[in-house]
Amino acid sequence: MSTDVDTSSESPSDTTPPTLPPASVKALPWWTRGDTNAFFGLGFNILVNVLTLTVLMTGVVKLPGDDVFGTVLPALGIALILGNLYYTLLARRLAKRENRTDVTALPYGPSVPHMFIVVFVVMLPVYLATNDPTAAWQAGLAWAFMIGVIVMIGAFVGPYIRKLTPRAAMLGTLAGISITFISMRPAAQMWEVAWIGLPVLAIILIGFFTNVKLPGNIPVGLAALLIGTAIGWIGGYMSAPDVSAAVRDIAIGLPDLRLDMLFSGLGDLAPLLGTAIPLGIYNFTEAMSNVESAAAAGDDYNLRSVLLADGAGAVVGAAFGSPFPPAVYIGHPGWKDAGGRIGYSLASGSVIGLFCFLGLFGVLATILPIPAIVPILLYIGLLIGAQAFQAVPKLHAVAVVAALLPNLAQWASGLVDNALAAAGTTADKVGSEALGNAGVVYDGLKTLGEGAVLTGLVLGTIVTFILDKKLVYAAIAAAVGAVLSFIGLIHGESVAWAANPTVALGYVLFAIVCAAYALLPSAKTPPEVVQDEVA
């Protein structure tokens, strides 16, 4: 990790935190050489996500392009600019308070899981029932607004939950999200067009994980994009006529308040609460894990400040017409390791926001090959997955794996659902027995994966306490799991009374076993492994 303003000349393994002389604190730089690397990486990350949500709105919800490019994207753009500006100022405040030059701003952009959830779970059912994309859009705005409100409420309880939750549980849950939902799709997209994706991946892995520099200190992210794009065009993967057609469709859009649509959507809020409540909790628990990940990398941000900003971003975006809640991204350690400091996040958000206002996403989609962009996401997945094991005591590695499992289950059951939907059927129609005969334990995957973020925190916490021989605490954590299961926040399709009583009973019996073991004499001796020994 770089220890100087000029990150090009330092070894990635040097972790000595640099400090500024007291008289130089006011001269804290807004931009470093490493920010250029991180800017291209994060910028392309956000770019892929915005391209994806654009296709979802036009292709799934059938919202007219004028509304998408004229309202939805400008609304998202204003949220991105304001949010990244806030996190830049937050980073500068942390750097001045701790008198350091190596502080890295938190990355910020549209939440990837929520993009698919708001489209397929909230807006698509309304569209299919009414055949009215505007009504679906209004429902999405109301849902995003509620997500923001719940996250802001969570800002006042999140810091206490963070204090009680072991790091292994939080980082393990984050690694589960990163490996499945951040890494696997990009990996598949790369191997579909491996002759573009793999050379780009090689540039990124060597450039970010080693101290090998490109000639002239060319930024790794820029070099990867340029070479991947050149390979794509030379190899005939891209089409010049598509670019010409996209250029003709460019339209400038400026954000304007859509409170009438928001209030209209809020008028029928009850059906949305079943997903808004658990996903709002998901948002603040994921943000909590991201803040813990940043702390493990050396930058300890105030969780309440982060959650309030995330919630406000969703509310502001919904008021201007965007149903896509922005959030702190997974990946802070990756951008820090790439040399990113304070300026990269604001630059990424501002450029993408400008693209949103200018309606350039259609053009960019025809110029830049997706296989040349997505390897950066795989890099983030690798780094976050590794951090989960490197930043906890060796003893807790088992807890990290336990926290991974629910997100793996949610990802796998989602693939099954999508495959069956593509075939014109559902898991209910096929039947659990037929799926089981094919080797797919669908019901178990579905149950384990519901509320995956919270479930990962619960399982990781239970296993951590067991490993530390804190069996009474493990029993309490299992009891919490029983309550959450009973009301459907974990292991349930929706929030409801007695949502999954059999799983709740399982957690109760688990708690009883832990409490009984706590009474045994050998449970009083400390663990054999030194607790502060980190891999």
Steps between C-alpha positions, in 0.01 A plus 500: 500500500632840411650713774554822304297748304665367183386139506687398190831433672398309810462129566144374559623312807608814689227571753669765715238775538646827372446819695514865416704753693256707710558809283412305183156373598325783316694405186344151484495419126171460314658268244790252488639278226326203661164680476529471122517120527208483739297752297504282190426189704208639700373707207469193278342309787224761531478526122417129465234527770333803341501331160336197662223696674435690176438172316281375785278809490458501122496124440314361802275779628460640146542858618546730198856607427406867541405436864806285569754738343309818582405434864624173656867536406524875582341426840757228559770738379419767757501237778839371384659845493365608839580165664855478372561864595388418853728196525792702365451760774460219755835356389673837526360548848631156605842575345530830685378354827753213488771706326544247216540515123396142424126531576282358221149630438212253509372403153135580426254413226170325414448187711536194275265255683232769530510568126368152430269486802320827427455401134396136534338496846340846519452657156449200271198358692333844488573529129361152428185574703432845352691500170603851607875563525438834670306332782789253538746790508298673774500182708878483461539859618291434811700186572835680464374783725405249771840330470663837566282570804574156649875542446493840674313345793762225502769766540402531866519127577769391252799616708383291796447193280848550359650497849326170582569320171837325454715618211510147354120506464496839325795440268386144425155626400659768284725242337193288424336792319822586321580147381148427377321816392805715418741244350315210341304683232806699383702177498237334280487802269879491469518132411225542243743722309825381657718643223400849621447442872808298594768741367321782686491290816873434470572874481283567806638216716864582424446876525303497826645201687869559424733798482571450128445836328395569143724721284449866584296397806188465284202437734416131514125552463542722194746260336267206563202678347688629196658163419177309558305745284763482224489119502120508486489735202785332311341160555162612367317473833367857476295665225555848349136536380382448859714795609352723229147405601575567867648843422177602328305412818703725735270724706594734784299456819513711815368383838164637611283411798237229444323528834160443338610156380660420835187592697288303256713194562495553877119494483517122455791429731373196692591236236852640481581475871546121483819552298591856604543413870738200462690665215534824694651292780715327237625842389611614841654163591694493172615858558606395849709218350651737242600745773656213696687395184635855464602499866687173448685672214596791727221759455253499788198704392206599719225249419215736590627764256519238225150362561340843512665588169390173337143548615493862390636400158211258447244761611646775279526266202137390540383861526667576165369183332755220554379169647858378550637563852872589501723362772859468619660240277689188584864549403659773711809281572537433127509867408731570793735225385486645147624833639167683523483770765251787529429629150416186302148451636379854431655491152328168421161618627528836322596351164228235512253764618596719204449204267153456654413864426634485144332171410826337393439150635355371176815613317736358762327161483581484127863615536625306804488118499350367822769225527759779509330672795383223734842354599531789748200355685668161520807670646284655773341163573840334538628771732195513727486121520866490603458782754233304687763241591800734535345755737368257765673263742586164342267335748205684346555379141227240556257779593586684179405192298176464697411863422566435129243223469168694493610720209624194311158342558314814389711524185446133414123505560477818292673325210253212526205742504631694200571184301152363566341836414688500169350157433152635573450326832572536874638292782147449636383358167801273460475381860760447771511125439589538132765761583635278776527206261714727280731575793358845580407545867286797407288545814805497726689745279199732490453493877868547580533785249200710606627812678854393416681802644333478840523121495873520432546737794305267730682182393842667504433643846385166640803314365743771619364478853523121491862514383577742785319267745254779580219248494248711689546777243460239224172393658381863508597547135309183408199632690520819295506281191184327622318833539613627159393171338161507668418846363653430157795740498719195435404167342162641394362625168337801669456664838212327677405349834609134518672537161716191556428341839689176430828684433435715807460179702831378362675811627334462841626141529843618385498759781405233754792281390742794534365586845533139613860480377578822687436313826775245437834551683711486182299790357663729756853465357605757235552405135843356417566745213620851584205731433691788341695279259405622153569310179 
